Structure formats: C-alpha cells, structure tokens
Amino acid sequence: DAGVIQSPRHEVTEMGQEVTLRCKPISGHNSLFWYRQTMMRGLELLIYFNNNVPIDDSGMPEDRFSAKMPNASFSTLKIQPSEPRDSAVYFCATSWINEAFFGQGTRLTVV
Amino acid sequence: GENVEQHPSTLSVQEGDSAVIKCTYSDSASNYFPWYKQELGKRPQLIIDIRSNVGEKKDQRIAVTLNKTAKHFSLHITETQPEDSAVYFCAASANSGGGADGLTFGKGTHLIIQP
C-alpha cells in the first residue's frame, strides 16, 4: 500500500478563490481525519469520519470550510472563499483501531 | 472536549543525555496516548503509544509513562543521538475500538540534540 495519499502537495491561490484538498486513505482504514498545522496553533483536528460518516466537525473553523467523504477511498476538504489566514499545512490521516497514519500534507498558501 | 498541554515547547540536551517531555490531558475518558515524531518538512509518524491499562511501556531507547490519576503522561528518550532532533507531539483520544476517535494533539516540543 502506498500509504495515505494527498494532493496537491503544494497550492498557492489568491484570496477569495475556492481550494479543494484531496485525500486517498489506506485501504481498509475506517477512520479518516483532517488536521491543520501552523506554527502558532500546532496540529489542530478539523474533522474526522468513521465509516464515511462525519463524527466530529467541531474543529472546523467556520462555514467557509467543508469536508466530504463520498466513499471509503476518497475525501475532500474545501475552503470557499479562501483567506490568507488559512495558509497552513493540511494533513489527512487514516486509522484502523489504533495508529493514525499521516499523508505527506498539502502546503496551502493564500495570497 | 479534550485538551492536551505539552511542555516544554523547546528542549535542548547534550548528545548522550536523556530527554523528558511531559503532557497532561483533561478528559478522563481518554484511554489511548500516542507519541508522534515529526522531522523537518515531513509528516508526523508514530514512535510509541500506551493504553490506559498499563503504566509504562518501553521500546529500546524510548519509554512512555502514564499516570491516569494525575492525567499526565511522559516521553523519555535515553542516550540521545543527533537523529533524535525533531518535533515531538503527544496526543490523547478515547479510543473506542473499531476506529480511533479523533486524536487531540499537544502543541509539540522541539527537541534539539547538541553535539
């Protein structure tokens, strides 16, 4: 298995544009998490899914953020409209029972 | 929700010495406590974890201790080496089995090993 795959690896966009981040989990993992990492706030849990169902989205900062998991092999995190303060590294992680495996992350820069 | 505090934010030790990183958590329902290591520009990776039914776990130079009464857990690295330099994150969750609940992470400790 290639591990958790995120795309794109880097994204530079202008303020106000829509941004979509993608994640392909490890096959068989039934939990999927989206995290945001910044120097100031560390690793923040945005939302997590169990068996494709959103369980806890209390970490989603505001209505501009939305996440979907239409099937067991794909998830998206969308920001619309994007703002400079959304600049961060976004990690997707997946898990089955125990260890969470992280993707390589998407570095988002909003200018 | 869960709140995890981690200290110190930066730790500098001489090569060969020991390093200790401490974390506290707030939710008494938490029962799974992993530690992740993140090297510069890379993803966090699990190095060791502990469940609430044990008080200590060791893996070569790394050990983790857990005090459920006090709600704190610690990472101990002995005989530190240059490759131990990284950011270390503690985390906690109420792992219900059949799929981990969301991990709440501490803010991280930047460990610097001085040659």
Coordinates of N, CA and C in Angstrom, one line a residue:
Chain A
D1 N 0.9 -1.2 0.0 CA 0.0 0.0 0.0 C 0.9 1.2 0.0
A2 N 0.5 2.3 -0.8 CA 1.3 3.5 -0.9 C 1.1 4.4 0.3
G3 N 0.3 4.1 1.2 CA 0.1 5.0 2.4 C -1.0 5.9 2.0
V4 N -1.2 6.9 2.9 CA -2.2 7.9 2.7 C -1.7 8.9 1.6
I5 N -2.5 9.1 0.6 CA -2.1 10.0 -0.5 C -2.9 11.3 -0.5
Q6 N -2.1 12.4 -0.5 CA -2.8 13.7 -0.5 C -2.4 14.4 -1.8
S7 N -3.3 15.2 -2.3 CA -3.0 16.1 -3.4 C -3.8 17.4 -3.3
P8 N -3.2 18.5 -3.8 CA -1.9 18.6 -4.3 C -0.9 18.6 -3.1
R9 N 0.4 18.6 -3.4 CA 1.4 18.7 -2.3 C 1.6 20.2 -1.9
H10 N 1.4 21.1 -2.9 CA 1.6 22.5 -2.7 C 0.4 23.2 -3.5
E11 N -0.1 24.2 -2.9 CA -1.2 25.0 -3.5 C -1.0 26.5 -3.2
V12 N -0.9 27.3 -4.2 CA -0.8 28.7 -4.0 C -2.0 29.3 -4.7
T13 N -2.8 30.1 -4.0 CA -4.1 30.6 -4.5 C -4.3 32.0 -4.1
E14 N -5.1 32.7 -4.8 CA -5.4 34.1 -4.4 C -6.6 34.1 -3.4
M15 N -6.6 35.1 -2.5 CA -7.7 35.3 -1.6 C -9.0 35.3 -2.3
G16 N -10.0 34.6 -1.8 CA -11.3 34.6 -2.4 C -11.6 33.4 -3.3
Q17 N -10.5 32.7 -3.7 CA -10.7 31.6 -4.6 C -11.1 30.3 -3.7
E18 N -11.7 29.4 -4.4 CA -12.0 28.1 -3.8 C -10.8 27.2 -3.9
V19 N -10.6 26.5 -2.8 CA -9.5 25.5 -2.7 C -10.0 24.1 -2.3
T20 N -9.6 23.1 -3.0 CA -10.1 21.7 -2.7 C -8.8 20.9 -2.5
L21 N -8.8 20.3 -1.3 CA -7.7 19.4 -1.0 C -8.2 18.0 -1.0
R22 N -7.4 17.0 -1.4 CA -7.9 15.6 -1.6 C -7.1 14.6 -0.8
C23 N -7.7 13.6 -0.5 CA -7.1 12.5 0.3 C -7.6 11.1 -0.1
K24 N -6.6 10.2 -0.3 CA -7.0 8.8 -0.5 C -6.5 8.0 0.7
P25 N -7.3 7.4 1.5 CA -6.9 6.7 2.7 C -6.2 5.4 2.3
I26 N -5.6 4.8 3.3 CA -5.1 3.5 3.2 C -6.3 2.5 3.2
S27 N -6.2 1.6 2.2 CA -7.3 0.6 2.0 C -7.6 -0.1 3.3
G28 N -8.9 -0.2 3.7 CA -9.3 -0.9 4.9 C -9.3 -0.1 6.2
H29 N -8.8 1.1 6.1 CA -8.9 2.0 7.3 C -10.2 2.7 7.3
N30 N -10.9 2.6 8.5 CA -12.3 3.1 8.5 C -12.4 4.5 9.2
S31 N -11.3 5.0 9.7 CA -11.4 6.4 10.2 C -10.5 7.3 9.4
L32 N -11.0 8.5 9.2 CA -10.2 9.5 8.4 C -10.3 10.8 9.1
F33 N -9.1 11.5 9.2 CA -9.0 12.7 10.0 C -8.4 13.8 9.1
W34 N -8.9 15.0 9.2 CA -8.2 16.2 8.6 C -7.7 17.1 9.7
Y35 N -6.4 17.4 9.6 CA -5.7 18.2 10.5 C -5.1 19.5 9.8
R36 N -5.0 20.5 10.6 CA -4.3 21.7 10.1 C -3.1 22.0 11.0
Q37 N -2.0 22.3 10.4 CA -0.8 22.6 11.2 C -0.2 24.0 10.9
T38 N -0.1 24.8 11.9 CA 0.6 26.1 11.9 C 1.5 26.2 13.0
M39 N 2.4 27.2 12.9 CA 3.4 27.4 14.0 C 2.7 27.9 15.2
M40 N 1.7 28.7 15.0 CA 1.0 29.3 16.2 C 0.1 28.3 16.9
R41 N -0.6 27.5 16.2 CA -1.6 26.7 16.8 C -1.3 25.2 16.8
G42 N -0.2 24.8 16.2 CA 0.2 23.4 16.3 C -0.7 22.6 15.3
L43 N -0.9 21.3 15.7 CA -1.7 20.4 15.0 C -3.2 20.5 15.5
E44 N -4.1 20.9 14.7 CA -5.5 21.0 15.1 C -6.4 20.0 14.3
L45 N -7.2 19.3 15.0 CA -8.1 18.4 14.4 C -9.3 19.2 13.8
L46 N -9.6 19.1 12.5 CA -10.7 19.9 11.9 C -11.9 19.0 11.9
I47 N -11.8 17.8 11.5 CA -13.0 16.9 11.4 C -12.5 15.5 11.3
Y48 N -13.3 14.5 11.7 CA -13.0 13.2 11.4 C -14.2 12.4 11.1
F49 N -14.0 11.4 10.2 CA -15.0 10.5 9.7 C -14.8 9.1 10.2
N50 N -15.9 8.4 10.5 CA -15.8 6.9 10.8 C -16.7 6.2 9.9
N51 N -16.2 5.3 9.1 CA -17.0 4.6 8.1 C -17.8 5.6 7.2
N52 N -17.0 6.6 6.8 CA -17.5 7.6 5.8 C -18.5 8.6 6.4
V53 N -18.8 8.5 7.7 CA -19.8 9.4 8.3 C -19.0 10.4 9.2
P54 N -19.3 11.7 9.0 CA -18.7 12.7 9.9 C -19.1 12.5 11.3
I55 N -18.1 12.4 12.2 CA -18.4 12.1 13.6 C -18.3 13.4 14.4
D56 N -17.2 14.2 14.2 CA -17.0 15.4 15.0 C -16.4 16.4 14.0
D57 N -17.2 17.5 13.8 CA -16.6 18.6 13.0 C -16.5 19.9 13.8
S58 N -16.4 19.7 15.1 CA -16.3 20.9 15.9 C -15.1 21.7 15.7
G59 N -14.0 21.1 15.1 CA -12.8 21.8 14.9 C -12.8 22.6 13.6
M60 N -13.8 22.5 12.8 CA -13.9 23.2 11.5 C -14.0 24.7 11.9
P61 N -13.1 25.5 11.4 CA -13.1 26.9 11.9 C -14.3 27.7 11.6
E62 N -14.9 27.6 10.5 CA -16.1 28.4 10.1 C -16.7 27.8 8.9
D63 N -17.8 28.4 8.5 CA -18.6 27.9 7.4 C -17.9 27.8 6.1
R64 N -16.8 28.5 6.0 CA -16.0 28.5 4.7 C -15.4 27.2 4.5
F65 N -15.3 26.4 5.6 CA -14.6 25.0 5.5 C -15.7 24.0 5.4
S66 N -15.5 23.0 4.5 CA -16.4 21.9 4.4 C -15.6 20.6 4.0
A67 N -16.1 19.5 4.5 CA -15.4 18.2 4.2 C -16.4 17.2 3.8
K68 N -16.0 16.3 2.9 CA -16.9 15.2 2.4 C -16.1 13.9 2.4
M69 N -16.8 12.8 2.5 CA -16.2 11.5 2.3 C -17.3 10.7 1.6
P70 N -17.3 10.8 0.2 CA -18.4 10.2 -0.5 C -18.3 8.6 -0.5
N71 N -17.1 8.1 -0.3 CA -16.9 6.7 -0.3 C -15.6 6.4 0.6
A72 N -15.3 5.1 0.7 CA -14.3 4.7 1.6 C -12.9 5.0 1.1
S73 N -12.8 5.4 -0.1 CA -11.4 5.6 -0.7 C -11.1 7.0 -1.1
F74 N -12.0 8.0 -0.6 CA -11.7 9.4 -1.1 C -12.4 10.4 -0.1
S75 N -11.6 11.4 0.1 CA -12.2 12.5 1.0 C -11.7 13.9 0.4
T76 N -12.5 14.9 0.6 CA -12.1 16.2 0.2 C -12.3 17.2 1.4
L77 N -11.4 18.2 1.4 CA -11.6 19.4 2.3 C -11.6 20.6 1.4
K78 N -12.7 21.4 1.5 CA -12.9 22.5 0.6 C -12.9 23.8 1.5
I79 N -12.3 24.8 1.0 CA -12.3 26.1 1.6 C -12.8 27.1 0.5
Q80 N -13.9 27.8 0.8 CA -14.6 28.7 -0.1 C -15.3 29.8 0.6
P81 N -14.9 31.0 0.5 CA -13.7 31.5 -0.1 C -12.5 31.4 0.8
S82 N -11.3 31.3 0.2 CA -10.1 31.2 1.0 C -9.6 32.6 1.4
E83 N -8.9 32.6 2.6 CA -8.4 33.8 3.1 C -6.9 33.6 3.5
P84 N -6.1 34.6 3.6 CA -4.7 34.5 3.9 C -4.4 33.7 5.2
R85 N -5.3 33.9 6.2 CA -5.1 33.2 7.5 C -5.4 31.7 7.4
D86 N -5.8 31.2 6.2 CA -6.0 29.8 6.0 C -4.7 29.1 5.6
S87 N -3.7 29.9 5.4 CA -2.4 29.4 5.0 C -1.8 28.5 6.1
A88 N -1.5 27.2 5.7 CA -1.1 26.2 6.7 C -0.7 25.0 5.9
V89 N -0.2 24.0 6.7 CA -0.1 22.6 6.1 C -1.3 21.8 6.6
Y90 N -2.0 21.2 5.6 CA -3.2 20.4 5.9 C -2.8 18.9 5.8
F91 N -3.0 18.2 6.8 CA -2.7 16.8 6.8 C -4.0 16.0 6.8
C92 N -4.0 14.9 6.1 CA -5.0 13.9 6.2 C -4.4 12.7 6.9
A93 N -5.1 12.0 7.8 CA -4.6 10.8 8.4 C -5.7 9.8 8.5
T94 N -5.3 8.5 8.4 CA -6.3 7.5 8.5 C -5.9 6.4 9.5
S95 N -6.9 5.7 10.0 CA -6.6 4.8 11.1 C -7.6 3.6 11.1
W96 N -7.1 2.5 11.6 CA -8.0 1.4 11.9 C -7.7 0.9 13.3
I97 N -8.5 1.2 14.2 CA -8.4 0.9 15.6 C -7.3 1.8 16.4
N98 N -6.1 1.7 15.9 CA -5.0 2.3 16.7 C -4.3 3.5 16.0
E99 N -3.1 3.1 15.5 CA -2.2 4.2 14.9 C -2.9 5.0 13.8
A100 N -2.7 6.3 13.9 CA -3.1 7.1 12.8 C -1.9 7.3 11.8
F101 N -2.1 7.1 10.6 CA -1.0 7.3 9.5 C -1.3 8.6 8.8
F102 N -0.3 9.4 8.7 CA -0.5 10.7 8.1 C 0.0 10.7 6.6
G103 N -0.7 11.4 5.8 CA -0.3 11.7 4.5 C 0.9 12.7 4.5
Q104 N 1.4 13.1 3.4 CA 2.6 14.0 3.4 C 2.1 15.4 3.5
G105 N 0.9 15.7 3.5 CA 0.4 17.0 3.7 C 0.3 17.9 2.4
T106 N -0.6 18.9 2.5 CA -0.7 19.9 1.5 C -0.4 21.2 2.1
R107 N 0.7 21.8 1.5 CA 1.1 23.2 2.0 C 0.2 24.2 1.2
L108 N -0.7 24.9 1.9 CA -1.5 25.9 1.2 C -1.1 27.3 1.6
T109 N -0.9 28.1 0.5 CA -0.6 29.5 0.7 C -1.6 30.3 0.0
V110 N -2.3 31.2 0.8 CA -3.3 32.1 0.2 C -2.7 33.5 0.2
V111 N -2.6 34.1 -1.0 CA -2.0 35.4 -1.1 C -3.1 36.5 -1.4
Chain B
G1 N -14.6 19.1 25.3 CA -13.7 18.2 24.5 C -12.4 18.1 25.2
E2 N -11.5 17.3 24.7 CA -10.2 17.0 25.2 C -9.3 18.2 25.1
N3 N -8.4 18.5 26.1 CA -7.4 19.5 26.0 C -6.1 18.9 26.4
V4 N -5.1 19.0 25.6 CA -3.8 18.4 25.9 C -2.7 19.5 26.0
E5 N -2.0 19.6 27.1 CA -1.0 20.5 27.3 C 0.4 19.8 27.3
Q6 N 1.3 20.4 26.6 CA 2.6 19.8 26.4 C 3.8 20.7 26.8
H7 N 4.7 20.2 27.5 CA 5.9 21.0 28.0 C 7.2 20.2 28.0
P8 N 8.3 20.8 27.7 CA 8.5 22.2 27.3 C 8.2 22.4 25.8
S9 N 8.2 23.6 25.3 CA 8.0 23.8 23.8 C 9.3 23.6 23.1
T10 N 10.4 23.9 23.8 CA 11.7 23.6 23.2 C 12.6 23.0 24.3
L11 N 13.4 22.0 23.9 CA 14.3 21.2 24.8 C 15.6 21.0 24.1
S12 N 16.6 21.5 24.7 CA 18.0 21.3 24.2 C 18.8 20.4 25.1
V13 N 19.3 19.3 24.7 CA 20.1 18.4 25.5 C 21.4 18.0 24.8
Q14 N 22.4 17.7 25.6 CA 23.7 17.2 25.0 C 23.5 15.8 24.5
E15 N 24.2 15.5 23.4 CA 24.1 14.2 22.9 C 24.6 13.2 24.0
G16 N 23.8 12.1 24.1 CA 24.1 11.1 25.1 C 23.3 11.3 26.4
D17 N 22.8 12.5 26.6 CA 21.9 12.7 27.8 C 20.5 12.3 27.5
S18 N 19.7 12.3 28.6 CA 18.3 11.9 28.5 C 17.4 13.1 28.2
A19 N 16.3 12.9 27.6 CA 15.3 14.0 27.4 C 13.9 13.5 27.9
V20 N 13.2 14.4 28.5 CA 11.9 14.1 29.0 C 10.9 15.1 28.6
I21 N 9.8 14.7 28.0 CA 8.7 15.6 27.5 C 7.4 15.2 28.3
K22 N 6.7 16.2 28.8 CA 5.6 15.9 29.6 C 4.3 16.4 29.0
C23 N 3.2 15.7 29.2 CA 1.9 16.1 28.7 C 0.8 15.8 29.8
T24 N -0.2 16.7 29.8 CA -1.4 16.5 30.6 C -2.6 16.5 29.7
Y25 N -3.6 15.8 30.2 CA -4.9 15.8 29.4 C -6.0 16.1 30.4
S26 N -7.2 16.4 29.8 CA -8.3 16.8 30.6 C -9.4 15.8 30.7
D27 N -9.6 15.0 29.7 CA -10.8 14.2 29.6 C -10.5 12.8 30.2
S28 N -11.1 12.5 31.3 CA -10.9 11.2 32.0 C -11.3 10.0 31.2
A29 N -12.1 10.2 30.1 CA -12.4 9.1 29.2 C -11.3 8.7 28.3
S30 N -10.3 9.6 28.1 CA -9.2 9.2 27.2 C -8.5 8.0 27.7
N31 N -8.2 7.1 26.7 CA -7.6 5.8 27.1 C -6.5 5.4 26.1
Y32 N -6.1 6.3 25.2 CA -5.1 5.9 24.2 C -4.2 7.2 24.1
F33 N -2.9 7.0 24.2 CA -1.9 8.1 24.3 C -0.7 7.8 23.4
P34 N -0.8 8.2 22.2 CA 0.4 8.0 21.3 C 1.3 9.2 21.3
W35 N 2.6 8.9 20.9 CA 3.6 10.0 20.7 C 4.0 9.9 19.2
Y36 N 4.1 11.1 18.6 CA 4.5 11.2 17.2 C 5.8 12.0 17.1
K37 N 6.6 11.7 16.1 CA 7.8 12.4 15.8 C 7.7 13.0 14.4
Q38 N 8.0 14.3 14.3 CA 7.9 15.0 13.0 C 9.2 15.6 12.7
E39 N 9.9 15.1 11.7 CA 11.1 15.7 11.2 C 10.8 16.9 10.3
L40 N 11.7 17.8 10.1 CA 11.5 19.0 9.4 C 11.0 18.7 8.0
G41 N 9.8 19.3 7.7 CA 9.3 19.1 6.3 C 8.6 17.8 6.1
K42 N 8.5 17.0 7.1 CA 7.9 15.6 6.9 C 6.6 15.5 7.7
R43 N 6.0 14.3 7.5 CA 4.7 14.1 8.2 C 5.0 13.5 9.6
P44 N 4.1 13.7 10.5 CA 4.2 13.1 11.9 C 4.1 11.5 11.7
Q45 N 5.0 10.9 12.5 CA 5.0 9.4 12.5 C 5.0 8.9 13.9
L46 N 4.2 7.8 14.1 CA 4.1 7.2 15.5 C 5.4 6.6 15.9
I47 N 5.8 6.9 17.1 CA 7.0 6.3 17.6 C 6.7 5.3 18.8
I48 N 5.7 5.6 19.6 CA 5.3 4.7 20.7 C 3.9 5.2 21.1
D49 N 3.2 4.2 21.7 CA 1.9 4.6 22.3 C 1.6 3.7 23.5
I50 N 0.7 4.2 24.3 CA 0.4 3.5 25.6 C -1.1 3.6 25.8
R51 N -1.7 2.5 26.4 CA -3.1 2.5 26.7 C -3.2 2.6 28.2
S52 N -4.5 2.9 28.6 CA -4.7 3.3 30.0 C -4.6 2.1 30.9
N53 N -4.5 0.9 30.4 CA -4.4 -0.3 31.3 C -3.0 -0.6 31.7
V54 N -2.0 0.2 31.2 CA -0.6 0.0 31.6 C 0.0 1.3 32.1
G55 N 1.0 1.2 32.9 CA 1.6 2.4 33.4 C 2.9 2.8 32.7
E56 N 3.5 1.9 32.0 CA 4.8 2.1 31.4 C 5.0 1.2 30.2
K57 N 5.7 1.7 29.2 CA 6.0 0.9 28.0 C 7.3 1.4 27.5
K58 N 8.1 0.4 27.1 CA 9.5 0.7 26.6 C 9.7 0.1 25.2
D59 N 10.5 0.8 24.4 CA 10.9 0.3 23.1 C 12.3 0.9 22.9
Q60 N 13.3 0.1 23.2 CA 14.7 0.4 23.1 C 15.0 1.7 23.9
R61 N 15.4 2.8 23.2 CA 15.8 4.0 24.0 C 14.6 4.9 24.4
I62 N 13.4 4.5 24.0 CA 12.2 5.3 24.2 C 11.3 4.6 25.2
A63 N 10.8 5.4 26.1 CA 9.8 4.8 27.1 C 8.7 5.9 27.3
V64 N 7.5 5.4 27.6 CA 6.4 6.3 28.0 C 5.8 5.9 29.3
T65 N 5.5 6.8 30.1 CA 4.8 6.5 31.4 C 3.5 7.2 31.4
L66 N 2.6 6.6 32.1 CA 1.2 7.2 32.2 C 0.7 7.1 33.7
N67 N 0.2 8.3 34.1 CA -0.4 8.4 35.5 C -1.9 8.8 35.3
K68 N -2.8 7.8 35.3 CA -4.2 8.1 35.0 C -4.8 9.0 36.1
T69 N -4.4 8.8 37.3 CA -5.0 9.6 38.4 C -4.7 11.0 38.2
A70 N -3.4 11.3 37.9 CA -3.0 12.7 37.7 C -3.3 13.2 36.3
K71 N -3.7 12.3 35.4 CA -3.9 12.7 34.0 C -2.7 13.3 33.4
H72 N -1.5 12.6 33.5 CA -0.4 13.1 32.8 C 0.4 11.9 32.3
F73 N 1.2 12.1 31.2 CA 2.0 11.1 30.6 C 3.2 11.7 30.1
S74 N 4.3 10.9 30.0 CA 5.6 11.5 29.6 C 6.3 10.6 28.7
L75 N 7.2 11.2 27.9 CA 8.1 10.5 26.9 C 9.5 10.7 27.4
H76 N 10.2 9.5 27.5 CA 11.6 9.5 28.0 C 12.5 9.0 26.8
I77 N 13.5 9.7 26.5 CA 14.4 9.3 25.5 C 15.8 9.2 26.1
T78 N 16.4 8.1 26.2 CA 17.7 7.9 26.8 C 18.8 7.9 25.7
E79 N 20.0 8.2 26.1 CA 21.2 8.2 25.2 C 20.9 8.8 23.9
T80 N 20.5 10.1 24.0 CA 20.0 10.8 22.8 C 21.1 10.9 21.7
Q81 N 20.6 10.9 20.5 CA 21.5 10.9 19.3 C 21.1 12.0 18.4
P82 N 21.9 12.5 17.5 CA 21.6 13.6 16.6 C 20.3 13.3 15.8
E83 N 20.0 12.1 15.4 CA 18.8 11.8 14.7 C 17.5 11.9 15.5
D84 N 17.7 12.1 16.8 CA 16.5 12.3 17.6 C 16.0 13.7 17.5
S85 N 16.8 14.6 16.9 CA 16.3 16.0 16.8 C 15.1 16.1 15.9
A86 N 14.0 16.6 16.4 CA 12.7 16.7 15.7 C 11.7 17.4 16.6
V87 N 10.5 17.5 16.1 CA 9.4 18.0 16.9 C 8.6 16.7 17.4
Y88 N 8.3 16.6 18.7 CA 7.6 15.5 19.2 C 6.2 16.0 19.7
F89 N 5.2 15.2 19.3 CA 3.8 15.6 19.7 C 3.2 14.4 20.6
C90 N 2.6 14.8 21.7 CA 1.8 13.8 22.4 C 0.4 14.0 21.9
A91 N -0.4 13.0 22.2 CA -1.8 13.1 21.8 C -2.7 12.2 22.7
A92 N -3.9 12.4 22.7 CA -4.9 11.6 23.5 C -6.2 11.4 22.8
S93 N -6.8 10.3 23.0 CA -8.1 10.0 22.5 C -8.8 9.0 23.3
A94 N -10.1 9.0 23.2 CA -11.0 8.0 23.8 C -11.2 6.9 22.7
N95 N -10.3 6.0 22.6 CA -10.3 5.0 21.5 C -11.3 4.0 21.8
S96 N -12.4 4.0 21.0 CA -13.5 3.1 21.3 C -13.4 1.8 20.6
G97 N -12.2 1.5 19.9 CA -12.1 0.3 19.2 C -12.9 0.3 17.9
G98 N -12.4 -0.4 16.9 CA -13.1 -0.4 15.6 C -13.0 0.9 14.9
G99 N -12.0 1.7 15.4 CA -11.8 3.0 14.7 C -11.5 4.1 15.8
A100 N -10.4 4.7 15.6 CA -9.9 5.6 16.6 C -10.8 6.9 16.6
D101 N -11.1 7.4 17.7 CA -11.7 8.7 17.8 C -10.6 9.7 17.4
G102 N -11.0 11.0 17.2 CA -10.0 12.0 16.8 C -9.0 12.2 17.8
L103 N -7.8 12.2 17.4 CA -6.7 12.5 18.3 C -6.6 14.0 18.6
T104 N -6.4 14.3 19.9 CA -6.1 15.7 20.2 C -4.7 15.8 20.6
F105 N -4.0 16.7 19.9 CA -2.5 16.8 20.0 C -2.1 17.9 20.9
G106 N -1.0 17.7 21.6 CA -0.3 18.8 22.2 C 0.4 19.7 21.2
K107 N 0.9 20.9 21.6 CA 1.4 21.8 20.7 C 2.8 21.5 20.2
G108 N 3.4 20.4 20.7 CA 4.7 20.0 20.2 C 5.9 20.5 21.0
T109 N 6.9 19.6 21.0 CA 8.2 20.0 21.7 C 9.3 19.9 20.7
H110 N 10.0 21.0 20.5 CA 11.2 20.9 19.5 C 12.4 20.4 20.3
L111 N 12.8 19.2 20.0 CA 14.0 18.6 20.7 C 15.2 18.9 19.9
I112 N 16.2 19.5 20.5 CA 17.5 19.8 19.8 C 18.6 19.0 20.5
I113 N 19.3 18.2 19.8 CA 20.4 17.4 20.4 C 21.7 18.1 20.0
Q114 N 22.4 18.6 21.0 CA 23.6 19.3 20.8 C 24.8 18.4 20.8
P115 N 25.6 18.5 19.7 CA 26.8 17.5 19.6 C 27.8 17.8 20.7

